[in-house]
CSV table of C-alpha atoms in Angstrom, one decimal:
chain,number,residue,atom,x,y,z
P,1,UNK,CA,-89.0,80.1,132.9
P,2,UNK,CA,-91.8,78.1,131.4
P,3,UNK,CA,-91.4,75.4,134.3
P,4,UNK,CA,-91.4,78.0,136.6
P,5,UNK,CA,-95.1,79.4,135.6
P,6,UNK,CA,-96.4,75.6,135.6
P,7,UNK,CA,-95.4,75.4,139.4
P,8,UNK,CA,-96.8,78.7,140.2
P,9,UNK,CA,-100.1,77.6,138.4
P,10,UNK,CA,-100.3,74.5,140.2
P,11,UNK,CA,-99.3,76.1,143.8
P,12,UNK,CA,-102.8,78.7,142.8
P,13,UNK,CA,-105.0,76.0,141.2
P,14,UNK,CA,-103.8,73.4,145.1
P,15,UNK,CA,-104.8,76.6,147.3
P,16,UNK,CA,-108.0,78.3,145.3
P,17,UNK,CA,-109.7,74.8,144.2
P,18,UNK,CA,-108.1,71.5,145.9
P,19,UNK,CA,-107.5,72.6,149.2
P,20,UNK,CA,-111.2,74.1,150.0
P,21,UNK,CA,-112.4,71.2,148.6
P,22,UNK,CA,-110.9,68.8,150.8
P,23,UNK,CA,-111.6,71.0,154.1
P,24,UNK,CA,-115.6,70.8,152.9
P,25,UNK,CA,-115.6,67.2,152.7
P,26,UNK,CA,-113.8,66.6,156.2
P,27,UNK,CA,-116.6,69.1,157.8
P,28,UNK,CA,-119.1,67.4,156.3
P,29,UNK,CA,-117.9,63.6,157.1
P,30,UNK,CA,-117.0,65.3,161.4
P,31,UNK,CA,-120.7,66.5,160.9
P,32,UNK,CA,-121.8,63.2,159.3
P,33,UNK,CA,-120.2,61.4,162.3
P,34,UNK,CA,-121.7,63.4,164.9
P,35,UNK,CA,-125.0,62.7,164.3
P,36,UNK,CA,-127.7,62.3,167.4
P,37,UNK,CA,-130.6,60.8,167.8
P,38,UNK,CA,-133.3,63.5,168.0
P,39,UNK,CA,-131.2,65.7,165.9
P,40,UNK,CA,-133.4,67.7,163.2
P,41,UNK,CA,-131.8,67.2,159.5
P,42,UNK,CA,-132.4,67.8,156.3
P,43,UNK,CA,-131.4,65.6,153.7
P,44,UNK,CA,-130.3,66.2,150.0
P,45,UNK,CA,-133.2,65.9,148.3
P,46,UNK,CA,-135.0,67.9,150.3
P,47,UNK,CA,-136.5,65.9,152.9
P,48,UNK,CA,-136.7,67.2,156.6
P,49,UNK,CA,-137.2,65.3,159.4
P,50,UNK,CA,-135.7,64.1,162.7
P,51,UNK,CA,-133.3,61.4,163.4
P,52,UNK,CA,-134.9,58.1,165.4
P,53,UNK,CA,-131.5,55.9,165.1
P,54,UNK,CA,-128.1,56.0,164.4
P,55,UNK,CA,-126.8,52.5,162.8
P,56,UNK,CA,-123.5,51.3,161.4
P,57,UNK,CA,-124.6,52.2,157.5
P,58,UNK,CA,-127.0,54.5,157.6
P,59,UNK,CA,-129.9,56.4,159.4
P,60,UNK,CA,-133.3,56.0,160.4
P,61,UNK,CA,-135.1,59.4,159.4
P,62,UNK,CA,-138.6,59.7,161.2
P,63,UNK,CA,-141.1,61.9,158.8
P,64,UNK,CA,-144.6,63.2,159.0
P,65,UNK,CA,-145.2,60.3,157.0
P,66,UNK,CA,-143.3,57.6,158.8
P,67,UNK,CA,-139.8,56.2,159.3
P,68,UNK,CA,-137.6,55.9,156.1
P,69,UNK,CA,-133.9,54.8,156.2
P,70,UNK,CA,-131.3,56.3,154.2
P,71,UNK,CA,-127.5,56.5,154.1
P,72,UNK,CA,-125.3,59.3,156.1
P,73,UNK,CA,-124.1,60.9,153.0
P,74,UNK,CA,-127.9,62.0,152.0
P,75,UNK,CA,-127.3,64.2,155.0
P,76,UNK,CA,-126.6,67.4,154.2
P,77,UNK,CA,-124.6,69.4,157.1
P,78,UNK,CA,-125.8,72.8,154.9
P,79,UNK,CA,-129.1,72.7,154.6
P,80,UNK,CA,-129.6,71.8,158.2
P,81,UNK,CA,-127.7,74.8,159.3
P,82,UNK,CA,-129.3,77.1,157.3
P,83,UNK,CA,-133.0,75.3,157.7
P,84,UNK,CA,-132.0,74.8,161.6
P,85,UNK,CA,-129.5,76.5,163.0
P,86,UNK,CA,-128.2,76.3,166.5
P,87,UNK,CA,-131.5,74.6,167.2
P,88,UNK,CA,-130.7,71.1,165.3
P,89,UNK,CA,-127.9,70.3,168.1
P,90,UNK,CA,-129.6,72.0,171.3
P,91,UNK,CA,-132.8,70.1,170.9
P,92,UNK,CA,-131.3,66.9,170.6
P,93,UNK,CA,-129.2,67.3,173.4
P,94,UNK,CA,-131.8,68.7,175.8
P,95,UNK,CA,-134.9,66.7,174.7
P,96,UNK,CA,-135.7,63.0,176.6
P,97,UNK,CA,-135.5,60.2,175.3
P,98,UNK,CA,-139.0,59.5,174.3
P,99,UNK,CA,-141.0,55.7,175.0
P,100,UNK,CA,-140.5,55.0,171.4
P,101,UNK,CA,-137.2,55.7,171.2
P,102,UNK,CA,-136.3,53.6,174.0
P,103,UNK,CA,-138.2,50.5,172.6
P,104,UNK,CA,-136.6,50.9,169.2
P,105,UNK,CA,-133.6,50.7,170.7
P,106,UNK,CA,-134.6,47.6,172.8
P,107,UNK,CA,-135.3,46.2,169.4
């Protein structure tokens, strides 16, 4: 009986703790995978501003204050939506590329 009520305890704790866990974490590496150039983020800390490139290891943020690099995972796919919204994703895919852009990427 007492083997019993571990499994059924470990079946709830899987589904109410494990499982959600794991589904967050594959959103948030699809969403960390997807990322555009031109896309509007904000990252962990707290820091908004708008993706200029996309490399192997990391990101190159583009601020009121200039161009700072940082990895992926300071991404957060949360605060954008809520900061953003639908807007994040529309305006990267709709805006040209702009002069600079195109001579970073020449770079």
């Amino acid at each position: 009986m007492m083997l019993i009520m571990m499994g059924v305890m470990f079946v709830g704790f899987y589904f109410l703790m494990i499982r959600p866990q794991m589904k967050k974490q594959k959103m948030e590496k699809k969403f960390q995978e997807e990322l555009k150039v031109g896309s509007r983020v904000v990252l962990t800390s707290g820091l908004h501003g708008r993706i200029a490139q996309v490399l192997e290891d990391g990101v190159i943020i583009e601020t009121l204050s200039g161009k700072l690099k940082f990895e992926k995972a300071a991404i957060s796919r949360e605060f954008t939506e809520n900061r953003f919204g639908e807007k994040a994703t529309k305006a990267a895919a709709e805006k040209p590329a702009d002069k600079k852009e195109i001579e970073t990427e020449k770079k």
